[in-house]
PDB file of C-alpha atoms in Angstrom:
ATOM      1  CA  MET I   1      13.924  -6.268   4.090  1.00 97.00           C
ATOM      2  CA  GLU I   2      15.573  -7.790   1.043  1.00 98.00           C
ATOM      3  CA  TYR I   3      14.153 -10.217  -1.492  1.00 98.00           C
ATOM      4  CA  LYS I   4      15.147 -12.755  -4.106  1.00 98.00           C
ATOM      5  CA  ILE I   5      12.850 -13.974  -6.877  1.00 99.00           C
ATOM      6  CA  PHE I   6      13.101 -17.469  -8.353  1.00 98.00           C
ATOM      7  CA  VAL I   7      11.161 -18.164 -11.561  1.00 98.00           C
ATOM      8  CA  ASN I   8       9.920 -21.727 -11.235  1.00 98.00           C
ATOM      9  CA  ASN I   9       7.914 -24.464 -12.933  1.00 96.00           C
ATOM     10  CA  PRO I  10       6.316 -24.626 -16.398  1.00 94.00           C
ATOM     11  CA  TRP I  11       4.122 -21.601 -15.613  1.00 95.00           C
ATOM     12  CA  GLN I  12       7.107 -19.360 -14.843  1.00 98.00           C
ATOM     13  CA  GLU I  13       5.825 -18.582 -11.359  1.00 98.00           C
ATOM     14  CA  ASN I  14       7.625 -16.190  -9.031  1.00 98.00           C
ATOM     15  CA  THR I  15       8.779 -17.842  -5.818  1.00 99.00           C
ATOM     16  CA  VAL I  16       9.926 -15.071  -3.463  1.00 99.00           C
ATOM     17  CA  VAL I  17      12.331 -15.260  -0.542  1.00 99.00           C
ATOM     18  CA  LEU I  18      12.080 -12.343   1.889  1.00 99.00           C
ATOM     19  CA  TYR I  19      14.770 -11.868   4.521  1.00 98.00           C
ATOM     20  CA  ASP I  20      16.296  -9.295   6.843  1.00 98.00           C
ATOM     21  CA  GLU I  21      19.393  -8.659   8.914  1.00 98.00           C
ATOM     22  CA  THR I  22      18.409 -11.284  11.503  1.00 98.00           C
ATOM     23  CA  GLY I  23      18.891 -14.109   9.024  1.00 98.00           C
ATOM     24  CA  GLU I  24      15.279 -15.206   9.303  1.00 98.00           C
ATOM     25  CA  ALA I  25      13.387 -15.619   6.042  1.00 98.00           C
ATOM     26  CA  ALA I  26       9.895 -16.052   4.649  1.00 99.00           C
ATOM     27  CA  VAL I  27       9.239 -18.031   1.473  1.00 99.00           C
ATOM     28  CA  VAL I  28       6.185 -16.917  -0.458  1.00 99.00           C
ATOM     29  CA  ASP I  29       4.464 -19.070  -3.097  1.00 99.00           C
ATOM     30  CA  CYS I  30       7.016 -21.870  -3.231  1.00 98.00           C
ATOM     31  CA  GLY I  31       6.494 -23.109  -6.776  1.00 98.00           C
ATOM     32  CA  CYS I  32       9.554 -25.357  -7.044  1.00 98.00           C
ATOM     33  CA  PHE I  33       8.633 -28.112  -9.512  1.00 96.00           C
ATOM     34  CA  SER I  34      11.913 -29.923 -10.212  1.00 96.00           C
ATOM     35  CA  ARG I  35      14.792 -31.126  -8.059  1.00 97.00           C
ATOM     36  CA  GLU I  36      16.935 -28.485  -9.749  1.00 98.00           C
ATOM     37  CA  GLU I  37      14.545 -25.730  -8.676  1.00 98.00           C
ATOM     38  CA  GLU I  38      14.473 -27.052  -5.118  1.00 98.00           C
ATOM     39  CA  ALA I  39      18.274 -27.176  -5.086  1.00 98.00           C
ATOM     40  CA  GLY I  40      18.514 -23.606  -6.381  1.00 98.00           C
ATOM     41  CA  LEU I  41      16.333 -22.334  -3.567  1.00 98.00           C
ATOM     42  CA  GLN I  42      18.166 -24.360  -0.937  1.00 98.00           C
ATOM     43  CA  GLU I  43      21.583 -23.239  -2.186  1.00 98.00           C
ATOM     44  CA  PHE I  44      20.565 -19.580  -1.983  1.00 98.00           C
ATOM     45  CA  LEU I  45      19.313 -19.976   1.584  1.00 98.00           C
ATOM     46  CA  GLU I  46      22.548 -21.684   2.591  1.00 98.00           C
ATOM     47  CA  LEU I  47      24.721 -19.136   0.758  1.00 98.00           C
ATOM     48  CA  LYS I  48      23.037 -16.285   2.609  1.00 98.00           C
ATOM     49  CA  SER I  49      22.917 -18.244   5.904  1.00 98.00           C
ATOM     50  CA  LEU I  50      19.150 -17.787   6.016  1.00 98.00           C
ATOM     51  CA  ARG I  51      16.744 -19.708   8.210  1.00 98.00           C
ATOM     52  CA  PRO I  52      13.232 -20.033   6.748  1.00 98.00           C
ATOM     53  CA  VAL I  53      10.685 -19.575   9.529  1.00 98.00           C
ATOM     54  CA  LEU I  54       7.586 -18.724   7.505  1.00 98.00           C
ATOM     55  CA  LEU I  55       5.878 -20.221   4.442  1.00 99.00           C
ATOM     56  CA  LEU I  56       3.135 -18.113   2.887  1.00 99.00           C
ATOM     57  CA  ASN I  57       0.789 -18.515  -0.051  1.00 99.00           C
ATOM     58  CA  THR I  58      -0.959 -15.685  -1.824  1.00 99.00           C
ATOM     59  CA  HIS I  59      -3.340 -18.322  -3.155  1.00 98.00           C
ATOM     60  CA  LEU I  60      -3.427 -22.076  -3.610  1.00 98.00           C
ATOM     61  CA  HIS I  61      -3.422 -22.733  -7.349  1.00 97.00           C
ATOM     62  CA  PRO I  62      -1.081 -25.636  -8.177  1.00 96.00           C
ATOM     63  CA  ASP I  63       1.742 -23.591  -9.695  1.00 96.00           C
ATOM     64  CA  HIS I  64       2.103 -21.663  -6.420  1.00 98.00           C
ATOM     65  CA  ILE I  65       2.176 -24.709  -4.128  1.00 98.00           C
ATOM     66  CA  PHE I  66       4.279 -27.250  -6.054  1.00 97.00           C
ATOM     67  CA  GLY I  67       7.112 -26.691  -3.568  1.00 98.00           C
ATOM     68  CA  ASN I  68       5.124 -26.854  -0.337  1.00 98.00           C
ATOM     69  CA  ASN I  69       5.999 -30.535   0.174  1.00 98.00           C
ATOM     70  CA  PHE I  70       9.679 -29.639  -0.179  1.00 98.00           C
ATOM     71  CA  MET I  71       9.362 -26.826   2.366  1.00 98.00           C
ATOM     72  CA  LYS I  72       7.659 -29.127   4.829  1.00 98.00           C
ATOM     73  CA  GLU I  73      10.087 -32.014   4.386  1.00 98.00           C
ATOM     74  CA  VAL I  74      13.281 -29.945   4.494  1.00 98.00           C
ATOM     75  CA  TYR I  75      12.362 -27.028   6.755  1.00 98.00           C
ATOM     76  CA  GLY I  76       9.370 -28.333   8.700  1.00 98.00           C
ATOM     77  CA  LEU I  77       7.120 -25.496   7.517  1.00 98.00           C
ATOM     78  CA  SER I  78       3.416 -25.650   6.691  1.00 98.00           C
ATOM     79  CA  THR I  79       1.934 -22.860   4.669  1.00 98.00           C
ATOM     80  CA  LYS I  80      -0.281 -20.048   5.867  1.00 98.00           C
ATOM     81  CA  ALA I  81      -3.054 -19.146   3.409  1.00 98.00           C
ATOM     82  CA  ALA I  82      -6.732 -18.210   3.204  1.00 98.00           C
ATOM     83  CA  ARG I  83      -9.424 -20.644   4.284  1.00 98.00           C
ATOM     84  CA  GLU I  84     -11.462 -19.735   1.181  1.00 98.00           C
ATOM     85  CA  ASP I  85      -8.784 -21.347  -1.008  1.00 98.00           C
ATOM     86  CA  ASP I  86      -8.461 -24.535   1.030  1.00 97.00           C
ATOM     87  CA  PHE I  87     -10.551 -26.578  -1.438  1.00 96.00           C
ATOM     88  CA  LEU I  88      -7.872 -25.990  -4.071  1.00 97.00           C
ATOM     89  CA  VAL I  89      -5.341 -28.082  -2.134  1.00 97.00           C
ATOM     90  CA  ASP I  90      -7.523 -31.191  -2.252  1.00 93.00           C
ATOM     91  CA  GLY I  91      -8.046 -30.753  -5.987  1.00 93.00           C
ATOM     92  CA  ALA I  92      -4.478 -29.726  -6.841  1.00 95.00           C
ATOM     93  CA  VAL I  93      -3.364 -33.003  -8.463  1.00 94.00           C
ATOM     94  CA  GLU I  94      -6.462 -33.192 -10.654  1.00 92.00           C
ATOM     95  CA  PHE I  95      -6.313 -29.479 -11.493  1.00 89.00           C
ATOM     96  CA  ALA I  96      -2.651 -29.702 -12.502  1.00 91.00           C
ATOM     97  CA  SER I  97      -3.397 -32.756 -14.628  1.00 90.00           C
ATOM     98  CA  MET I  98      -6.140 -30.849 -16.460  1.00 85.00           C
ATOM     99  CA  LEU I  99      -3.542 -28.191 -17.242  1.00 81.00           C
ATOM    100  CA  GLY I 100      -1.088 -30.768 -18.577  1.00 86.00           C
ATOM    101  CA  ILE I 101       1.081 -31.375 -15.482  1.00 88.00           C
ATOM    102  CA  LYS I 102       0.915 -34.998 -14.366  1.00 85.00           C
ATOM    103  CA  GLY I 103       2.595 -37.028 -11.641  1.00 80.00           C
ATOM    104  CA  ILE I 104       2.801 -34.391  -8.896  1.00 88.00           C
ATOM    105  CA  ALA I 105       2.480 -35.380  -5.252  1.00 92.00           C
ATOM    106  CA  GLN I 106      -0.518 -34.273  -3.210  1.00 96.00           C
ATOM    107  CA  PRO I 107       0.422 -30.956  -1.522  1.00 97.00           C
ATOM    108  CA  PRO I 108       0.288 -30.824   2.289  1.00 98.00           C
ATOM    109  CA  ALA I 109      -2.606 -29.269   4.153  1.00 98.00           C
ATOM    110  CA  VAL I 110      -2.596 -25.600   5.102  1.00 98.00           C
ATOM    111  CA  GLY I 111      -1.066 -25.132   8.541  1.00 98.00           C
ATOM    112  CA  GLU I 112      -2.758 -21.879   9.501  1.00 98.00           C
ATOM    113  CA  PHE I 113      -5.472 -19.782   7.914  1.00 98.00           C
ATOM    114  CA  LEU I 114      -4.979 -16.062   7.329  1.00 98.00           C
ATOM    115  CA  GLN I 115      -7.453 -13.302   6.600  1.00 98.00           C
ATOM    116  CA  GLY I 116      -7.319  -9.657   5.649  1.00 98.00           C
ATOM    117  CA  GLY I 117      -5.929  -7.476   8.438  1.00 98.00           C
ATOM    118  CA  ASP I 118      -3.697 -10.167   9.913  1.00 98.00           C
ATOM    119  CA  THR I 119       0.012  -9.508  10.369  1.00 98.00           C
ATOM    120  CA  VAL I 120       2.766 -12.017   9.592  1.00 98.00           C
ATOM    121  CA  ARG I 121       6.252 -11.625  11.065  1.00 98.00           C
ATOM    122  CA  PHE I 122       9.771 -12.949  10.638  1.00 98.00           C
ATOM    123  CA  GLY I 123      12.965 -11.555  12.116  1.00 98.00           C
ATOM    124  CA  GLN I 124      12.428  -7.816  12.580  1.00 98.00           C
ATOM    125  CA  SER I 125      10.040  -7.593   9.626  1.00 98.00           C
ATOM    126  CA  GLU I 126       6.290  -7.684   9.384  1.00 98.00           C
ATOM    127  CA  MET I 127       3.735  -7.640   6.603  1.00 98.00           C
ATOM    128  CA  VAL I 128       0.031  -6.921   6.678  1.00 98.00           C
ATOM    129  CA  VAL I 129      -2.327  -9.311   4.912  1.00 99.00           C
ATOM    130  CA  ILE I 130      -4.615  -7.694   2.320  1.00 99.00           C
ATOM    131  CA  ALA I 131      -7.422  -9.931   1.057  1.00 98.00           C
ATOM    132  CA  VAL I 132      -8.285  -9.484  -2.622  1.00 98.00           C
ATOM    133  CA  GLY I 133     -10.501 -12.183  -4.082  1.00 98.00           C
ATOM    134  CA  GLY I 134     -11.444 -12.626  -7.715  1.00 98.00           C
ATOM    135  CA  HIS I 135      -8.551 -14.605  -9.158  1.00 98.00           C
ATOM    136  CA  SER I 136      -9.217 -17.169  -6.470  1.00 98.00           C
ATOM    137  CA  PRO I 137     -11.746 -16.877  -3.628  1.00 98.00           C
ATOM    138  CA  GLY I 138      -9.021 -16.505  -1.010  1.00 98.00           C
ATOM    139  CA  GLY I 139      -6.460 -14.334  -2.748  1.00 98.00           C
ATOM    140  CA  LEU I 140      -4.062 -12.635  -0.331  1.00 99.00           C
ATOM    141  CA  CYS I 141      -1.467  -9.894  -0.826  1.00 99.00           C
ATOM    142  CA  PHE I 142       1.337  -9.224   1.642  1.00 99.00           C
ATOM    143  CA  TYR I 143       2.365  -5.615   2.281  1.00 99.00           C
ATOM    144  CA  SER I 144       5.314  -4.150   4.153  1.00 98.00           C
ATOM    145  CA  GLU I 145       4.634  -0.489   4.894  1.00 98.00           C
ATOM    146  CA  ARG I 146       8.175   0.047   6.158  1.00 98.00           C
ATOM    147  CA  ASP I 147       9.779  -1.356   3.022  1.00 98.00           C
ATOM    148  CA  LYS I 148       7.127  -0.095   0.578  1.00 98.00           C
ATOM    149  CA  LEU I 149       6.826  -3.618  -0.826  1.00 99.00           C
ATOM    150  CA  LEU I 150       3.739  -5.558  -1.935  1.00 99.00           C
ATOM    151  CA  LEU I 151       3.531  -9.181  -2.980  1.00 99.00           C
ATOM    152  CA  SER I 152       0.410  -9.246  -5.120  1.00 99.00           C
ATOM    153  CA  GLY I 153       0.259 -12.906  -6.129  1.00 98.00           C
ATOM    154  CA  ASP I 154      -1.859 -13.322  -9.257  1.00 98.00           C
ATOM    155  CA  VAL I 155      -4.036 -10.313  -8.442  1.00 98.00           C
ATOM    156  CA  LEU I 156      -2.033  -7.574 -10.181  1.00 98.00           C
ATOM    157  CA  PHE I 157       0.601  -7.811 -12.909  1.00 98.00           C
ATOM    158  CA  VAL I 158       2.512  -5.409 -15.114  1.00 98.00           C
ATOM    159  CA  GLY I 159      -0.189  -4.045 -17.413  1.00 98.00           C
ATOM    160  CA  SER I 160      -2.650  -6.747 -16.478  1.00 98.00           C
ATOM    161  CA  ILE I 161      -4.660  -8.478 -13.769  1.00 98.00           C
ATOM    162  CA  GLY I 162      -5.236 -12.099 -12.809  1.00 98.00           C
ATOM    163  CA  ARG I 163      -7.596 -14.261 -14.790  1.00 97.00           C
ATOM    164  CA  SER I 164     -11.008 -14.734 -13.223  1.00 97.00           C
ATOM    165  CA  ASP I 165     -12.309 -17.737 -15.183  1.00 95.00           C
ATOM    166  CA  LEU I 166     -10.876 -20.398 -12.874  1.00 92.00           C
ATOM    167  CA  PRO I 167     -12.954 -22.084 -10.104  1.00 90.00           C
ATOM    168  CA  GLY I 168     -14.145 -19.457  -7.623  1.00 95.00           C
ATOM    169  CA  GLY I 169     -12.971 -16.536  -9.769  1.00 97.00           C
ATOM    170  CA  ASN I 170     -14.913 -13.286 -10.043  1.00 98.00           C
ATOM    171  CA  GLY I 171     -13.783 -10.474 -12.321  1.00 97.00           C
ATOM    172  CA  LYS I 172     -15.851  -7.786 -10.638  1.00 97.00           C
ATOM    173  CA  ASP I 173     -14.454  -8.640  -7.195  1.00 98.00           C
ATOM    174  CA  LEU I 174     -10.928  -8.619  -8.589  1.00 98.00           C
ATOM    175  CA  ILE I 175     -11.191  -5.169 -10.186  1.00 98.00           C
ATOM    176  CA  GLU I 176     -12.945  -3.697  -7.156  1.00 98.00           C
ATOM    177  CA  GLY I 177     -10.435  -5.205  -4.752  1.00 98.00           C
ATOM    178  CA  ILE I 178      -7.478  -3.771  -6.659  1.00 98.00           C
ATOM    179  CA  ARG I 179      -9.051  -0.314  -6.807  1.00 98.00           C
ATOM    180  CA  LYS I 180     -10.119  -0.160  -3.168  1.00 98.00           C
ATOM    181  CA  LYS I 181      -7.313  -2.062  -1.438  1.00 98.00           C
ATOM    182  CA  LEU I 182      -4.172  -1.846  -3.561  1.00 98.00           C
ATOM    183  CA  PHE I 183      -4.441   1.437  -5.452  1.00 98.00           C
ATOM    184  CA  VAL I 184      -4.837   3.282  -2.139  1.00 98.00           C
ATOM    185  CA  LEU I 185      -1.244   2.357  -1.262  1.00 98.00           C
ATOM    186  CA  PRO I 186       1.556   4.877  -1.934  1.00 98.00           C
ATOM    187  CA  GLU I 187       2.485   5.094  -5.609  1.00 98.00           C
ATOM    188  CA  GLU I 188       6.124   4.262  -4.910  1.00 98.00           C
ATOM    189  CA  VAL I 189       5.249   0.848  -3.473  1.00 99.00           C
ATOM    190  CA  LYS I 190       7.114  -1.864  -5.372  1.00 98.00           C
ATOM    191  CA  VAL I 191       4.890  -4.724  -6.527  1.00 99.00           C
ATOM    192  CA  ILE I 192       6.189  -8.281  -6.927  1.00 99.00           C
ATOM    193  CA  PRO I 193       3.527 -10.227  -8.843  1.00 98.00           C
ATOM    194  CA  GLY I 194       3.065 -13.983  -9.033  1.00 98.00           C
ATOM    195  CA  HIS I 195       4.374 -14.024 -12.601  1.00 98.00           C
ATOM    196  CA  GLY I 196       6.417 -11.594 -14.640  1.00 98.00           C
ATOM    197  CA  PRO I 197       8.483  -8.513 -13.779  1.00 98.00           C
ATOM    198  CA  VAL I 198       8.293  -6.170 -10.816  1.00 98.00           C
ATOM    199  CA  THR I 199       6.225  -2.976 -11.126  1.00 98.00           C
ATOM    200  CA  THR I 200       4.891  -0.207  -8.857  1.00 98.00           C
ATOM    201  CA  ILE I 201       1.456   0.864  -7.682  1.00 98.00           C
ATOM    202  CA  GLY I 202       1.857   4.214  -9.441  1.00 98.00           C
ATOM    203  CA  GLU I 203       2.832   2.602 -12.723  1.00 98.00           C
ATOM    204  CA  GLU I 204      -0.227   0.358 -12.714  1.00 98.00           C
ATOM    205  CA  LYS I 205      -2.592   3.157 -11.686  1.00 97.00           C
ATOM    206  CA  ARG I 206      -1.390   5.249 -14.627  1.00 97.00           C
ATOM    207  CA  HIS I 207      -0.869   2.664 -17.334  1.00 98.00           C
ATOM    208  CA  ASN I 208      -2.684  -0.611 -16.597  1.00 98.00           C
ATOM    209  CA  PRO I 209      -5.346  -0.833 -19.352  1.00 98.00           C
ATOM    210  CA  PHE I 210      -7.845  -2.470 -17.002  1.00 97.00           C
ATOM    211  CA  PHE I 211      -8.062   0.774 -15.013  1.00 97.00           C
ATOM    212  CA  ILE I 212      -7.753   3.494 -17.644  1.00 87.00           C
TER     213      ILE I 212
END
């Protein structure tokens, strides 16, 4: 499995394209905010001759779903996400406005609900869903054991963790979920967070100040 990260929208969110030798691709947390960002994603998919067959969301805060309308209109894909976060879609326009982003279109409804333990597949690749609430009620991480790759959303960052003061957040659940569900993964697992640079499980276990 290979990946490409696009840093999108005013919150510098990581939109991730996962793909393999079959040419099928999964787009995770499509945060495209401008026409230029949409074009950049589309140009990459065309350059690599990739066919998006899966749209996933680690959670449903506005900065991670700005591009879901684009993915539905252009590629016919509806996102898969946690039911516990579904209320965030209805309130996305108002929530974004409160954070200073006005004039966005209402994001489309979730197409399929995922929960911890589910498996998502594209091409010859598969990822296990790991549920870690606390940043949002329905936070999901996507883990490929074969590729030693974890998409952690806004759960775990380089030297930090997700904020827990947004609607439905819970700091205790977040810390406990990271310890019990993510830090049990092999230390060499590469972690792609929802914002910022890539890290590893081992690096965060050793140096993340929230766990020292």
